[in-house]
mmCIF file of C-alpha atoms in Angstrom:
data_model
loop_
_atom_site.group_PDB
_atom_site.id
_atom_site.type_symbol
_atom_site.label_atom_id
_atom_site.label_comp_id
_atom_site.label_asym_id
_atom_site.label_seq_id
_atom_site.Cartn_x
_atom_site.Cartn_y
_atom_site.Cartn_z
ATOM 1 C CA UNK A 1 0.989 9.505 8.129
ATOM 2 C CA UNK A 2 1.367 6.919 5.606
ATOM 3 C CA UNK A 3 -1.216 5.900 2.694
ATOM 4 C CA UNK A 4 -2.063 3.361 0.095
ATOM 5 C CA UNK A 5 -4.681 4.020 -2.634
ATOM 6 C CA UNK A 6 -5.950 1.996 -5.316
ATOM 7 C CA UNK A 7 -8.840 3.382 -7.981
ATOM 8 C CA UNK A 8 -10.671 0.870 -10.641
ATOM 9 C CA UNK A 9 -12.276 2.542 -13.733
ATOM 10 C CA UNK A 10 -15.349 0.992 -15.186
ATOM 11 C CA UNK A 11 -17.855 1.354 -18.489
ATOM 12 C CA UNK A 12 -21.000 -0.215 -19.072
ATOM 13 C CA UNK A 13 -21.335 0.245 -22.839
ATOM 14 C CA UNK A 14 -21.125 3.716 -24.212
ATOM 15 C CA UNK A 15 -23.678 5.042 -21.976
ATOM 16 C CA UNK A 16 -22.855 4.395 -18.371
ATOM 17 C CA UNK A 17 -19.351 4.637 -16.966
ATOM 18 C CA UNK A 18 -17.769 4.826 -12.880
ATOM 19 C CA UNK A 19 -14.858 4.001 -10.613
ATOM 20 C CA UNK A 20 -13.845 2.462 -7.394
ATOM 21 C CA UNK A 21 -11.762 3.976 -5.099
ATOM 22 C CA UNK A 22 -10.582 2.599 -1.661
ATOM 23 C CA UNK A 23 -7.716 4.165 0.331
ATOM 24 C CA UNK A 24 -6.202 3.133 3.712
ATOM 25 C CA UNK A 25 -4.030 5.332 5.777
ATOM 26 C CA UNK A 26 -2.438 5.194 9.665
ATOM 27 C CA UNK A 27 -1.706 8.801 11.488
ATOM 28 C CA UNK A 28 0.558 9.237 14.237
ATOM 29 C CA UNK A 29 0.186 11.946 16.728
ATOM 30 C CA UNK A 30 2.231 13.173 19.039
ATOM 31 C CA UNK A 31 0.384 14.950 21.754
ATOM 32 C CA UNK A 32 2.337 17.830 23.352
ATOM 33 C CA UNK A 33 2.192 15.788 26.610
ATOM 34 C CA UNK A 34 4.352 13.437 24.968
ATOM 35 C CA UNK A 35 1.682 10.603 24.035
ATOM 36 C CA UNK A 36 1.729 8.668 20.847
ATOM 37 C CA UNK A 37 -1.694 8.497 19.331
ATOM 38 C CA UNK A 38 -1.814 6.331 15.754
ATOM 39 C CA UNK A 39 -5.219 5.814 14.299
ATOM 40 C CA UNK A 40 -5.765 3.915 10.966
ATOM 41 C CA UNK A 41 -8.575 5.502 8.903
ATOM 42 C CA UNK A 42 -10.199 3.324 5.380
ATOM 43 C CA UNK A 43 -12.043 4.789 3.153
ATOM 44 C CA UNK A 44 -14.200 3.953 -0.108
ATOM 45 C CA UNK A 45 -16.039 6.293 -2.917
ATOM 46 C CA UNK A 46 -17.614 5.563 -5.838
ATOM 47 C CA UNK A 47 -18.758 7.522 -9.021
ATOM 48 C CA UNK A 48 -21.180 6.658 -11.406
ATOM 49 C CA UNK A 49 -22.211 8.803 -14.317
ATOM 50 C CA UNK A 50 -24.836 8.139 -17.054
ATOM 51 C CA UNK A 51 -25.191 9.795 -20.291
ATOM 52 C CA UNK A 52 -28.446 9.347 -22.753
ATOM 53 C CA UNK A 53 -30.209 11.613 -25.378
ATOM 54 C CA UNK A 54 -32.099 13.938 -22.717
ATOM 55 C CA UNK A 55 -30.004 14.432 -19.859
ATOM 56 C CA UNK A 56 -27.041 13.646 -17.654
ATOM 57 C CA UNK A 57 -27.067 11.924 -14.704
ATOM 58 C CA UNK A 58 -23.655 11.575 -12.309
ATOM 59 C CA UNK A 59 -23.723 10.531 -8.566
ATOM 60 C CA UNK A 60 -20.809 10.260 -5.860
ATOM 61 C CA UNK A 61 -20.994 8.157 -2.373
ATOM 62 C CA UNK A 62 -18.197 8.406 0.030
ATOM 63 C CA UNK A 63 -17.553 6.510 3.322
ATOM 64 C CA UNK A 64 -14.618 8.372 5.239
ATOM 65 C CA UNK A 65 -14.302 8.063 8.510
ATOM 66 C CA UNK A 66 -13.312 11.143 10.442
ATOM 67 C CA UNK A 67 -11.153 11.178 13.771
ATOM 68 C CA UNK A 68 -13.694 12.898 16.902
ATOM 69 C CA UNK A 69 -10.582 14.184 18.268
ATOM 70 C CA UNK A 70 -6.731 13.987 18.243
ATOM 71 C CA UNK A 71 -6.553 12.674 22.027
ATOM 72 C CA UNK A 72 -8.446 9.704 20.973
ATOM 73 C CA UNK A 73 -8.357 6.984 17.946
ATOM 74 C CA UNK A 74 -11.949 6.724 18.083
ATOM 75 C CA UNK A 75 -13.394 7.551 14.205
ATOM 76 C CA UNK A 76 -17.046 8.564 12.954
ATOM 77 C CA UNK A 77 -18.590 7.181 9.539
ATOM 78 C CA UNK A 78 -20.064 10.111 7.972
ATOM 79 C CA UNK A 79 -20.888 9.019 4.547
ATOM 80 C CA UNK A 80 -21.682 11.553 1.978
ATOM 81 C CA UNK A 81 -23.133 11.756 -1.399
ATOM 82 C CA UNK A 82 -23.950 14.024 -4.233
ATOM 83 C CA UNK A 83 -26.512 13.315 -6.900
ATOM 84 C CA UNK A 84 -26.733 15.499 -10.131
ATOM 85 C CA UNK A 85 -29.006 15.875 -13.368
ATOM 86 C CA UNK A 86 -27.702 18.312 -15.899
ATOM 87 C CA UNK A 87 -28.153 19.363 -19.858
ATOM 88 C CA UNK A 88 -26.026 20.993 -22.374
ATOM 89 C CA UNK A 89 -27.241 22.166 -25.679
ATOM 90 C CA UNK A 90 -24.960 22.452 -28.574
ATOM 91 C CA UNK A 91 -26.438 24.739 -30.622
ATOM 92 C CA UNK A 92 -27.006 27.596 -28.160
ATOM 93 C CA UNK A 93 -23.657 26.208 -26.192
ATOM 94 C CA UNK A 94 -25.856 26.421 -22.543
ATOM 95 C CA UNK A 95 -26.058 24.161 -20.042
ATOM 96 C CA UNK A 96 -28.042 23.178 -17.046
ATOM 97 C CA UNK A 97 -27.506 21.251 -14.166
ATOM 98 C CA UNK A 98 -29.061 20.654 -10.777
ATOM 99 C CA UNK A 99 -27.544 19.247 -7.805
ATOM 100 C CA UNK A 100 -28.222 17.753 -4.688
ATOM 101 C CA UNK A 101 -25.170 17.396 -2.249
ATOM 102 C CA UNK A 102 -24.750 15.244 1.162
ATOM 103 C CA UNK A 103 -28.037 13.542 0.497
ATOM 104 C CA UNK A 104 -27.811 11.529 3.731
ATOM 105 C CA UNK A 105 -27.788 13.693 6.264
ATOM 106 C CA UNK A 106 -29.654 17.368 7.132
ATOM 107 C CA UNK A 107 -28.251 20.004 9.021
ATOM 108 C CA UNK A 108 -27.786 20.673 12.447
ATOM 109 C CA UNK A 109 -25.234 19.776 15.280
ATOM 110 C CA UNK A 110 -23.588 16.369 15.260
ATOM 111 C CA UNK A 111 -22.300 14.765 18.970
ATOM 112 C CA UNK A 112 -19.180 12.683 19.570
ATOM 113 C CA UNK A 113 -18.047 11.666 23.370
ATOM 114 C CA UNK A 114 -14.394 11.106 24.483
ATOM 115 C CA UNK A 115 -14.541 8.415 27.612
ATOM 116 C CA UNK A 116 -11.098 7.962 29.559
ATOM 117 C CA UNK A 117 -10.317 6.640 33.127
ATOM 118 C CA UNK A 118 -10.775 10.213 34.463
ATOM 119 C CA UNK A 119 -12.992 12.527 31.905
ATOM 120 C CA UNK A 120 -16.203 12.322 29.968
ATOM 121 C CA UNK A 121 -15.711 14.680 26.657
ATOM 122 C CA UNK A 122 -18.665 16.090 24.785
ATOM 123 C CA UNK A 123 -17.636 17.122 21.294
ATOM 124 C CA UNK A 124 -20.339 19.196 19.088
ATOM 125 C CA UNK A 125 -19.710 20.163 15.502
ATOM 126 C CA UNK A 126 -22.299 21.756 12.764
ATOM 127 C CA UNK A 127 -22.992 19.308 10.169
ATOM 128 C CA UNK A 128 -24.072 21.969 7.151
ATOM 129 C CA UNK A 129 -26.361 19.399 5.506
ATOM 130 C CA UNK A 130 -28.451 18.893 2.150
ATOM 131 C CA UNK A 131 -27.406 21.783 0.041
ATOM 132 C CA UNK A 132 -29.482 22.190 -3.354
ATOM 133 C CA UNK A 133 -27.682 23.819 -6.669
ATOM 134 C CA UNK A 134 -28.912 25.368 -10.129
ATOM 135 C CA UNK A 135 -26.575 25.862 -12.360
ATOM 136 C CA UNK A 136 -26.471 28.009 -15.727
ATOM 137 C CA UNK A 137 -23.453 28.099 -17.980
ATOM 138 C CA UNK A 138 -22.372 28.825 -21.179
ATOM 139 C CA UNK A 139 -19.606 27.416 -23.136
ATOM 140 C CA UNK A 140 -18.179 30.423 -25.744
ATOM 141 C CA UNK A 141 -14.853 30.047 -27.630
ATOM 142 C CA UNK A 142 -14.544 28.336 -31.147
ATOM 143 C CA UNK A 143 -17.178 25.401 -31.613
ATOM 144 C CA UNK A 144 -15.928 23.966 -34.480
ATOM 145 C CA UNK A 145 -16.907 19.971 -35.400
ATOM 146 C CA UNK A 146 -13.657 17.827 -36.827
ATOM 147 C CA UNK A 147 -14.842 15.745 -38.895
ATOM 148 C CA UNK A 148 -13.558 12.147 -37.934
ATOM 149 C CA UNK A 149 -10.664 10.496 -40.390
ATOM 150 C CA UNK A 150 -10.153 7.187 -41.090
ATOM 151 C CA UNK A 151 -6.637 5.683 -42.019
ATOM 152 C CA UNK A 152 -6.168 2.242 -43.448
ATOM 153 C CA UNK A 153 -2.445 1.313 -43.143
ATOM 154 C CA UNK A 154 -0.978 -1.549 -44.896
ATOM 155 C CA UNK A 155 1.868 -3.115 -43.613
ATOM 156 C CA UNK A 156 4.999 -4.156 -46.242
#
């Protein structure tokens, strides 16, 4: 298999920042039978975070297609996506976060079909689904602030 990528960074003023990312990539199988199977697969994600006074906020969508079997070049679009809220406190160095991941889809089993000259295929896989998170951390080590510096050069 052979890939391209390409990511663009963004920032909305100091509060709200992201990136692009789209990626393109062709497979070639070779089936033990001796058949050539090539596929091309694109795919896109995004990320978007932003940061105020009270909280965090950070979300991630992606679109990547996934092959229903190795025999065939048929893909599935199973997009995906992850939304989080979280809170750190520097005085006490905790933080807190809460996360909801693959908002799009609940759990349960997901069909594909394989149709050829000769054979209907019925694929089943378990799709885990919406999965929710609490998180509690603590940050320990040195916390000590540098104070910022400011050089004015002057140029002879």
């Amino acid at each position: 298999s052979y890939g391209l990528n390409t990511m663009i960074m963004f920032k909305f003023g100091k509060s709200c920042n992201g990136s692009l990312l789209g990626s393109y990539s062709r497979n070639i199988s070779i089936l033990p039978s001796g058949l050539r199977n090539t596929y091309d697969t694109p795919s896109f994600s995004t990320m978007l975070n932003w940061y105020n006074n009270w909280f965090d906020l950070s979300t991630v969508v992606n679109l990547r297609p996934s092959l229903t079997s190795v025999q065939a070049s048929k893909t599935i679009l199973e997009p995906s996506g992850e939304l989080s809220i979280s809170k750190y406190f520097k005085r006490p160095h905790i933080g807190v976060s809460l996360s909801v991941t693959d908002i799009f889809h609940k759990g349960g089993m997901m069909q594909s079909t394989i149709v050829n000259t000769n054979f209907i295929q019925h694929n089943y896989a378990e799709r885990l689904g919406r999965s929710y998170m609490f998180r509690l951390y603590w940050r320990f080590g040195k916390f000590k602030h540098v104070p910022a510096v400011n050089v004015n050069a002057y140029d002879m």
